[in-house]
PDB file of C-alpha atoms and ligand atoms in Angstrom:
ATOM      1  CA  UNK F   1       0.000   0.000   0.000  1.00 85.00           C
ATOM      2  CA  UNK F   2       1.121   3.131  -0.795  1.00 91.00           C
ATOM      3  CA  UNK F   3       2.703   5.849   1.993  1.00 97.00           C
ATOM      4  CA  UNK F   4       0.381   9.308   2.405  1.00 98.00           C
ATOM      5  CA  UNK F   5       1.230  12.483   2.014  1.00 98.00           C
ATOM      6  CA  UNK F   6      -1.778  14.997   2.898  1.00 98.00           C
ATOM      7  CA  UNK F   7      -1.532  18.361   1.701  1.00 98.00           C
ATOM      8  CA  UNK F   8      -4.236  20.675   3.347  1.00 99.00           C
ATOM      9  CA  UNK F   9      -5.107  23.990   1.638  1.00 99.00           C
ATOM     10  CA  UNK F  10      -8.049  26.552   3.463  1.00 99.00           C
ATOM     11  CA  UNK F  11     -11.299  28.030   1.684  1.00 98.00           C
ATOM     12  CA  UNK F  12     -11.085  31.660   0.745  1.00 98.00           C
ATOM     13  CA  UNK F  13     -11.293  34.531   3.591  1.00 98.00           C
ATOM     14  CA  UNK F  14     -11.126  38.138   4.677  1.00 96.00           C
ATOM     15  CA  UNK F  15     -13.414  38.890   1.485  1.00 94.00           C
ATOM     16  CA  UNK F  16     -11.185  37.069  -1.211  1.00 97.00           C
ATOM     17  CA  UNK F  17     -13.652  35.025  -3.658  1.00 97.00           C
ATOM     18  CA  UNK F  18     -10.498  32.420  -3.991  1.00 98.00           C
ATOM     19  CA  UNK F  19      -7.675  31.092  -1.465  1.00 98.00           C
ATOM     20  CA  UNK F  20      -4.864  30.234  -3.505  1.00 98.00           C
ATOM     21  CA  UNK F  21      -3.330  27.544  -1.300  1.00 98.00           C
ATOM     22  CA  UNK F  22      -6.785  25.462  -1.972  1.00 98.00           C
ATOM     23  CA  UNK F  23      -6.629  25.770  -5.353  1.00 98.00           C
ATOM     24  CA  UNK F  24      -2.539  24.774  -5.762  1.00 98.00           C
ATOM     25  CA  UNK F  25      -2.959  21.532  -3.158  1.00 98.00           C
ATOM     26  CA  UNK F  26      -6.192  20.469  -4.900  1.00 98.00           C
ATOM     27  CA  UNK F  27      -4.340  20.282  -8.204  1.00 98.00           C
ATOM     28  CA  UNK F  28      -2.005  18.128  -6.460  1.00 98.00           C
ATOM     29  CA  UNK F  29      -4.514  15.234  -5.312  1.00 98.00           C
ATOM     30  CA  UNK F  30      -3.156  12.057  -6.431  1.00 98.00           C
ATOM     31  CA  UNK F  31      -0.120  12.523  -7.191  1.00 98.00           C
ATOM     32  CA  UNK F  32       2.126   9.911  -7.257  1.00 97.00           C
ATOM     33  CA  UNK F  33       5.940  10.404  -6.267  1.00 93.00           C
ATOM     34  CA  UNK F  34       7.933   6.995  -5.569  1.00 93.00           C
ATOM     35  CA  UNK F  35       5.878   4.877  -2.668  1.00 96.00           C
ATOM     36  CA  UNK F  36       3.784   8.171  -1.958  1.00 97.00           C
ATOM     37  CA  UNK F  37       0.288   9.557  -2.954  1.00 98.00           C
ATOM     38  CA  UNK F  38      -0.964  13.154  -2.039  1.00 98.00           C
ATOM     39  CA  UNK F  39      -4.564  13.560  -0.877  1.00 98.00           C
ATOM     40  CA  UNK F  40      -5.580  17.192  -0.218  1.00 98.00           C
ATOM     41  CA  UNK F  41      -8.445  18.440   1.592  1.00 98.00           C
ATOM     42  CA  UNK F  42      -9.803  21.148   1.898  1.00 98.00           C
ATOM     43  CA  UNK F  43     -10.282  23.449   5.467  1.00 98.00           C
ATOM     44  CA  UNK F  44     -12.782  26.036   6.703  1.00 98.00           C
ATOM     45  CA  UNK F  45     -11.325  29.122   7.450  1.00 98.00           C
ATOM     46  CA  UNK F  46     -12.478  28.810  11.308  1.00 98.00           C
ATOM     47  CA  UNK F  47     -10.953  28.599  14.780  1.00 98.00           C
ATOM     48  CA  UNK F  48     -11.544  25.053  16.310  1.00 98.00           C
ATOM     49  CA  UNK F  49     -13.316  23.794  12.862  1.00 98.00           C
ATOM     50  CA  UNK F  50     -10.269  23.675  10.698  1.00 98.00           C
ATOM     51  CA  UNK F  51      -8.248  21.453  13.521  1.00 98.00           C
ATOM     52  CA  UNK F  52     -10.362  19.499  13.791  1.00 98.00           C
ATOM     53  CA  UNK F  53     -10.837  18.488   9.589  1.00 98.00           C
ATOM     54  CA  UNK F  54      -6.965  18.142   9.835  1.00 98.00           C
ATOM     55  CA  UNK F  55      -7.225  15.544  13.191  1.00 98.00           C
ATOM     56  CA  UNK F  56      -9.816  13.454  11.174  1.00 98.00           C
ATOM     57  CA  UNK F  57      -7.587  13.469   8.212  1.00 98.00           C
ATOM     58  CA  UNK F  58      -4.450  12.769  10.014  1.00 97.00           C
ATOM     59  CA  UNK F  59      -6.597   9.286  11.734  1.00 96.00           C
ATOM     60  CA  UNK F  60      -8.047   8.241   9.066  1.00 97.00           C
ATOM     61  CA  UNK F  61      -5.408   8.754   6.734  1.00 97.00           C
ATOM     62  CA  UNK F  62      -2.262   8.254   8.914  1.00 96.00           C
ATOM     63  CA  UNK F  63      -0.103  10.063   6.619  1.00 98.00           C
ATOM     64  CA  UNK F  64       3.716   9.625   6.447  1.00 97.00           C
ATOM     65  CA  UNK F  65       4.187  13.571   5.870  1.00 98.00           C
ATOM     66  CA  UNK F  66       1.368  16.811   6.215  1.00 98.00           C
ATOM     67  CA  UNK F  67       2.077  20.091   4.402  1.00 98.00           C
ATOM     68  CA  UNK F  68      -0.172  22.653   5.527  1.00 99.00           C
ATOM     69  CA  UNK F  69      -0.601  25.770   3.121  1.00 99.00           C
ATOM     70  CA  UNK F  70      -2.180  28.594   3.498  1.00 98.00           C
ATOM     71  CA  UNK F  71      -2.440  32.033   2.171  1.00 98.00           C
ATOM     72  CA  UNK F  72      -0.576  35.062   3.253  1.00 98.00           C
ATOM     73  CA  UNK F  73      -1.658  38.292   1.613  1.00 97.00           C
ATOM     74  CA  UNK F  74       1.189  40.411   1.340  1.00 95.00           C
ATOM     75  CA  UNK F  75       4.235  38.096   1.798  1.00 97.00           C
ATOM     76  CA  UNK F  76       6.999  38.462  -1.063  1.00 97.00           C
ATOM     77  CA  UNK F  77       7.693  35.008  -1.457  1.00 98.00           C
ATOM     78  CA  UNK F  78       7.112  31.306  -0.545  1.00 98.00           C
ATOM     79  CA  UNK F  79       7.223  31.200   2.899  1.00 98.00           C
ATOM     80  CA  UNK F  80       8.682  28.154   4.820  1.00 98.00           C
ATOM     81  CA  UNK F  81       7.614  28.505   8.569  1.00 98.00           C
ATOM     82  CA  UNK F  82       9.784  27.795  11.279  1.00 98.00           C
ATOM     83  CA  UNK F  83       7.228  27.745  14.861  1.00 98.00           C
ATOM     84  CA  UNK F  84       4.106  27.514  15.393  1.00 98.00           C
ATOM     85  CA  UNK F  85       3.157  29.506  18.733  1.00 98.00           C
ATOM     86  CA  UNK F  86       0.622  28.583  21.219  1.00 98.00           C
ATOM     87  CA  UNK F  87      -2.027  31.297  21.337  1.00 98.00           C
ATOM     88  CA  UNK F  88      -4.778  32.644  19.178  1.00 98.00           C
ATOM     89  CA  UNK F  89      -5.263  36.522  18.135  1.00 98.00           C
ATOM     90  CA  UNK F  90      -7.175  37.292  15.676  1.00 98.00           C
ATOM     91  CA  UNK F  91      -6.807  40.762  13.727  1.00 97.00           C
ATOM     92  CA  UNK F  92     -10.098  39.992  11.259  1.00 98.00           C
ATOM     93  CA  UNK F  93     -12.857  37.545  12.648  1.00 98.00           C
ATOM     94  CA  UNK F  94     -12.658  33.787  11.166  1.00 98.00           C
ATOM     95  CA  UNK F  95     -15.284  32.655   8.605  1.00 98.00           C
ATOM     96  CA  UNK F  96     -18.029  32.000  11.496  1.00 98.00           C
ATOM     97  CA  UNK F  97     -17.739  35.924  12.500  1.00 98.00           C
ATOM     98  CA  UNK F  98     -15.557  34.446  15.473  1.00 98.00           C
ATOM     99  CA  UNK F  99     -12.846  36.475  16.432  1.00 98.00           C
ATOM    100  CA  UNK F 100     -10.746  35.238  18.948  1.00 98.00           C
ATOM    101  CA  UNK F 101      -8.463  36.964  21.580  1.00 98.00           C
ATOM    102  CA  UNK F 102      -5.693  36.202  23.061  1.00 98.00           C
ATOM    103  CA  UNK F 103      -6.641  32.579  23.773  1.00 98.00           C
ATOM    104  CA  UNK F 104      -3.957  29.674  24.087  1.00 98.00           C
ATOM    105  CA  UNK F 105      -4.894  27.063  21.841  1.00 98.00           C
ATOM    106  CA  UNK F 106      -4.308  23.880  24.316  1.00 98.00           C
ATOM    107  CA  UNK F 107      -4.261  24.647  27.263  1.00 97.00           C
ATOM    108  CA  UNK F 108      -0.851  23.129  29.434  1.00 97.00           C
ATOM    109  CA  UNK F 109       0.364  22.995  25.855  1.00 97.00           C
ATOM    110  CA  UNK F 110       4.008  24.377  25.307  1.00 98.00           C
ATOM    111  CA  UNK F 111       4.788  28.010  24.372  1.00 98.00           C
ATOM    112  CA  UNK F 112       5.247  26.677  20.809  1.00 98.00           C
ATOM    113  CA  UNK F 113       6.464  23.852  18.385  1.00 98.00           C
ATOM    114  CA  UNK F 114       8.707  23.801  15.724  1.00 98.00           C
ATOM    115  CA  UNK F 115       8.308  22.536  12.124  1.00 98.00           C
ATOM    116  CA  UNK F 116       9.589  18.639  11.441  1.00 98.00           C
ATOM    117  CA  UNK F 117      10.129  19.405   7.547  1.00 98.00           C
ATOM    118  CA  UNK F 118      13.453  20.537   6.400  1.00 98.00           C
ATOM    119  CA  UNK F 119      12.866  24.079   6.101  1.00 98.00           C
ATOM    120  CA  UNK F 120      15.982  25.203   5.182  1.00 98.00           C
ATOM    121  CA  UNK F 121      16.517  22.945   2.633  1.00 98.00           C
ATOM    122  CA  UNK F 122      13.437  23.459   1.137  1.00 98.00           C
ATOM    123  CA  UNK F 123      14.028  27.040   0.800  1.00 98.00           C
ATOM    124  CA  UNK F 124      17.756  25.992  -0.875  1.00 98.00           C
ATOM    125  CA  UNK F 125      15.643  23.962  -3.305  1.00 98.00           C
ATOM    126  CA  UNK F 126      12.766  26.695  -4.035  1.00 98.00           C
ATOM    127  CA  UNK F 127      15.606  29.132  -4.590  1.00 98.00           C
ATOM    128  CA  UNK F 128      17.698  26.585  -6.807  1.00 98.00           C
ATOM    129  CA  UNK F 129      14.463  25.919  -8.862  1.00 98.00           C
ATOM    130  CA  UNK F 130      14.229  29.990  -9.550  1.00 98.00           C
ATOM    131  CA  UNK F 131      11.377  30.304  -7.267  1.00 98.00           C
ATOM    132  CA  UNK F 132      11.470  33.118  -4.254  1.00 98.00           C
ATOM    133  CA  UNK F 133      11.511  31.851  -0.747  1.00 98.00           C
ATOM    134  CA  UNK F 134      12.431  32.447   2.532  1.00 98.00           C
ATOM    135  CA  UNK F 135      12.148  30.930   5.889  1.00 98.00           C
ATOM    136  CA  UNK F 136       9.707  32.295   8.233  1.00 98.00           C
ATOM    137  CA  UNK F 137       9.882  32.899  11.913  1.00 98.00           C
ATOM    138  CA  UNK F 138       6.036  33.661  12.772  1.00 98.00           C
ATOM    139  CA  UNK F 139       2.842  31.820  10.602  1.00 98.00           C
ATOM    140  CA  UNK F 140       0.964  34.849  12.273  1.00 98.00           C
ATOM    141  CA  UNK F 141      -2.004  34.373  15.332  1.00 98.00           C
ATOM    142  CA  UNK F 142      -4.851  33.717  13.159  1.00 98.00           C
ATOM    143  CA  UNK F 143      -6.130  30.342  11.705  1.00 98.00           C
ATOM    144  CA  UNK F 144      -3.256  29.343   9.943  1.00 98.00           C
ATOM    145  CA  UNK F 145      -1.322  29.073  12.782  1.00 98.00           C
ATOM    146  CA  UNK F 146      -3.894  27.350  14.720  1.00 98.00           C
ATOM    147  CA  UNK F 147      -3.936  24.677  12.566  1.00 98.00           C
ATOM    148  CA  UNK F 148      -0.198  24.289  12.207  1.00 98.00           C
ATOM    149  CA  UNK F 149       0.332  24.533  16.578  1.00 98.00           C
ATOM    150  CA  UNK F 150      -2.551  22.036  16.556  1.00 98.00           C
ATOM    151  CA  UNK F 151      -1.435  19.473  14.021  1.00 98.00           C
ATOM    152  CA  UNK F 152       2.472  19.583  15.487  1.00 98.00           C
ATOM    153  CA  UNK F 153       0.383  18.995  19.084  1.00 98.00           C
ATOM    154  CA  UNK F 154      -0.907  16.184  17.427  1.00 97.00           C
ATOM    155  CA  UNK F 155       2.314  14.629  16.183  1.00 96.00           C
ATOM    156  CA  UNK F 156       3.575  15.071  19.663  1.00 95.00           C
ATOM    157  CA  UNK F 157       1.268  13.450  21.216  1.00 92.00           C
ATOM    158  CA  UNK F 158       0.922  10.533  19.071  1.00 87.00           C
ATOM    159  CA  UNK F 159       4.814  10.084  19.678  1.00 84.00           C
ATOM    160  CA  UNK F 160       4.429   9.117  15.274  1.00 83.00           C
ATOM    161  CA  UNK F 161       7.284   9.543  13.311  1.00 90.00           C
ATOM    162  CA  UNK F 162       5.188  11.566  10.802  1.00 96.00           C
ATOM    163  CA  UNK F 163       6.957  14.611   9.674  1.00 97.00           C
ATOM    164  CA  UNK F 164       4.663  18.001   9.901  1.00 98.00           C
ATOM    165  CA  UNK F 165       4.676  21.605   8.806  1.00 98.00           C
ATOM    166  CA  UNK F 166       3.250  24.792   7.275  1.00 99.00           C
ATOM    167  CA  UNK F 167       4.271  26.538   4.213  1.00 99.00           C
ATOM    168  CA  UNK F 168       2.505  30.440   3.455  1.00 98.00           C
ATOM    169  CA  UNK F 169       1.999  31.542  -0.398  1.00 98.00           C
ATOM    170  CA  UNK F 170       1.770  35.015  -1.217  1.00 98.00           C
ATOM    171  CA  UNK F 171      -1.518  36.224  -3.142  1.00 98.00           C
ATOM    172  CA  UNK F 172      -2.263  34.813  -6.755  1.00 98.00           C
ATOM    173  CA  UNK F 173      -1.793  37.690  -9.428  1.00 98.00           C
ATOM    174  CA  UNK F 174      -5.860  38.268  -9.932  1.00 98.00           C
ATOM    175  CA  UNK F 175      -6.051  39.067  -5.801  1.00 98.00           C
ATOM    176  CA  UNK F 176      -2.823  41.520  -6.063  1.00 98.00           C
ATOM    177  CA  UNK F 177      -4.400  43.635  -8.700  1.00 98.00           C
ATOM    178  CA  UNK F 178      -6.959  44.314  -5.911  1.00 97.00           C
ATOM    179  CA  UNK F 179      -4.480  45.415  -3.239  1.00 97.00           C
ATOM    180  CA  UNK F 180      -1.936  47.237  -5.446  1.00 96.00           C
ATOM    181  CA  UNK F 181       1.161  47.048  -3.988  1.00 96.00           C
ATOM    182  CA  UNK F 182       1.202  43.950  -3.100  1.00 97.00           C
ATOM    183  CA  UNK F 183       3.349  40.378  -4.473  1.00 97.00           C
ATOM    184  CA  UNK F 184       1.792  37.951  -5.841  1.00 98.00           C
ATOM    185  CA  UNK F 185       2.798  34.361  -7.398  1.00 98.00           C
ATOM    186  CA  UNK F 186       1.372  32.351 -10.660  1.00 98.00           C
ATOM    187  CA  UNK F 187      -0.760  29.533  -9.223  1.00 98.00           C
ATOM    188  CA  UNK F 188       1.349  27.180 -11.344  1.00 98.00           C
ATOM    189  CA  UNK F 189       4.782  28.607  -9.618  1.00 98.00           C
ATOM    190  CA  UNK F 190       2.877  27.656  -6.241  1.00 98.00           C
ATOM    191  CA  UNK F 191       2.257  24.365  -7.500  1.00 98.00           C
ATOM    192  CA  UNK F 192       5.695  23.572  -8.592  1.00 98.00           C
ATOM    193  CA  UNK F 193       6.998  24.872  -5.182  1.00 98.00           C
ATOM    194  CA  UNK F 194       4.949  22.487  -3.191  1.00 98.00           C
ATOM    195  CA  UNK F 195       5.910  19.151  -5.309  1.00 98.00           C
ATOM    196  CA  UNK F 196       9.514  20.895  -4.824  1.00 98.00           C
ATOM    197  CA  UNK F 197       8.654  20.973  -1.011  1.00 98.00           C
ATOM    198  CA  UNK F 198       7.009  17.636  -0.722  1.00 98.00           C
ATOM    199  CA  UNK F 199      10.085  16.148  -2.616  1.00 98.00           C
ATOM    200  CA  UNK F 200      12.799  18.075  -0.886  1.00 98.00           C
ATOM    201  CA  UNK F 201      10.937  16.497   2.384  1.00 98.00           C
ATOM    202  CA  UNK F 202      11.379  13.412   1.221  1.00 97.00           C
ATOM    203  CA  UNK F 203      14.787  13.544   0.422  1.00 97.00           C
ATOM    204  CA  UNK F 204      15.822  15.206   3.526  1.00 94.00           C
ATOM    205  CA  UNK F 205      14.649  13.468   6.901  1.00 90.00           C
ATOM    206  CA  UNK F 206      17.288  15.470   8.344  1.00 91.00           C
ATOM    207  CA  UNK F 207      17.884  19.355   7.534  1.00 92.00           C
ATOM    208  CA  UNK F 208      20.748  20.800   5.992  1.00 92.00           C
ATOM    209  CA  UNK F 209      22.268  24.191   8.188  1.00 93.00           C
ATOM    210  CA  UNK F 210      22.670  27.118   6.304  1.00 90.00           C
ATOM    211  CA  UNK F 211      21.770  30.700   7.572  1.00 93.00           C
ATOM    212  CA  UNK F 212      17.903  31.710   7.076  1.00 91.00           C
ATOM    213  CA  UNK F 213      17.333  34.132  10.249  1.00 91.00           C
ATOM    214  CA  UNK F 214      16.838  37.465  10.688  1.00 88.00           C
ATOM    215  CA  UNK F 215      19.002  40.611  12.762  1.00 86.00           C
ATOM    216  CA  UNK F 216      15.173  41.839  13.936  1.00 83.00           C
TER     217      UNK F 216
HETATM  218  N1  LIG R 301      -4.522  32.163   5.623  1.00 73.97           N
HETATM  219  C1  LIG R 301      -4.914  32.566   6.949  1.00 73.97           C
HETATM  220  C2  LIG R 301      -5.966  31.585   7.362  1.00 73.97           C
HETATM  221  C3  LIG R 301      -6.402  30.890   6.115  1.00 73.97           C
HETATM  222  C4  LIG R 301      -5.364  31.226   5.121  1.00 73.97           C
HETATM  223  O1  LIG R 301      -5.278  30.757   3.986  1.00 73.97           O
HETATM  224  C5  LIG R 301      -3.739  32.695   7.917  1.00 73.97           C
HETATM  225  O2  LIG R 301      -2.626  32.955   7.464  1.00 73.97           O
HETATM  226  O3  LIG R 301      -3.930  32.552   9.118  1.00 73.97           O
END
């Protein structure tokens, strides 16, 4: 039987008709690569609701790897997150007009977790490929990072050896010529970067050290 790699993208938000990081993993369902087959699902853009799609996934599927993506409106590049940090803060309100404050997201849980992928060598390959990218040291305090603090929380706890983590894309093209100013990426760059990602992760079950920080 074939070894699962489950790629999770969110529905659109904030007022955006489209989210690219759903539309990039869903174009990604079954693919094959070696002894490995993607599924991607799909999660609401809502506190508690969108953990809990990726715990069902991650039982029922028991996936070898999970690359969470997610939009970041305004980011330059292909963002490879670092940590994911235990509290909630929401600058907009969530797609259920939630908007939560300054809420830890499991309780007793540590200050934070750290990504299992090989984010620095995933960045060397995005860059190698001709595709902007950059490690990231915060995934934000809104939904995104609640799922990716909740899904290392799961790995955790499971003791698994699956390997977990959260990638941010910067707008498509279409949603940047709505916020002028703004980056954006072709959906079909975004795609390429996440099979580069998912094979770089693959490759590397240990990461390679090469400088990816920040002075400030
Ligand atoms: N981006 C948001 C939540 C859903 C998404 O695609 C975030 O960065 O938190």
């Amino acid at each position: 039987m074939k070894k699962i790699i489950l790629l999770t993208g969110f529905e659109p938000f904030n007022k955006e008709t489209i989210n690219p990081s759903w539309e990039a993993v869903r174009q990604l369902e079954g693919w094959h690569e070696g002894e490995f087959v993607v599924h991607a699902r799909q999660l609401p853009c809502v506190f508690g609701r969108a953990l809990k799609v990726v715990h069902q996934a991650v039982e029922e599927l028991q996936p070898s790897i999970v690359i969470a993506v997610g939009q970041a409106g305004g980011r330059l590049d292909i963002s490879v997150e670092r940590i994911a940090i235990n509290i909630d803060d929401a600058p907009i309100p969530d797609n259920q007009h939630r908007q939560i404050v300054d809420q830890t997201i499991i309780n007793g849980g540590p200050a934070a977790y750290f990504s299992t992928l090989p984010i620095k060598a995933i960045v060397h390959e995005l860059r190698a490929a001709g595709l902007p990218a950059s490690v990231s040291q915060t995934a934000g305090t809104f939904v995104c990072n609640h799922v990716f603090y909740g899904l290392m929380h799961q790995a955790h706890e499971w003791g698994t050896t699956m390997r977990a983590g959260f990638i941010h894309i910067p707008y498509l093209p279409e949603q940047a010529a709505r916020h002028p100013g703004t980056a954006s990426m072709q959906l079909a760059d975004v795609v390429e970067a996440l099979r580069i990602a998912v094979r770089t992760t693959l490759a590397h079950t240990i990461d390679v050290r090469e400088a990816g920080g920040l002075t400030h």
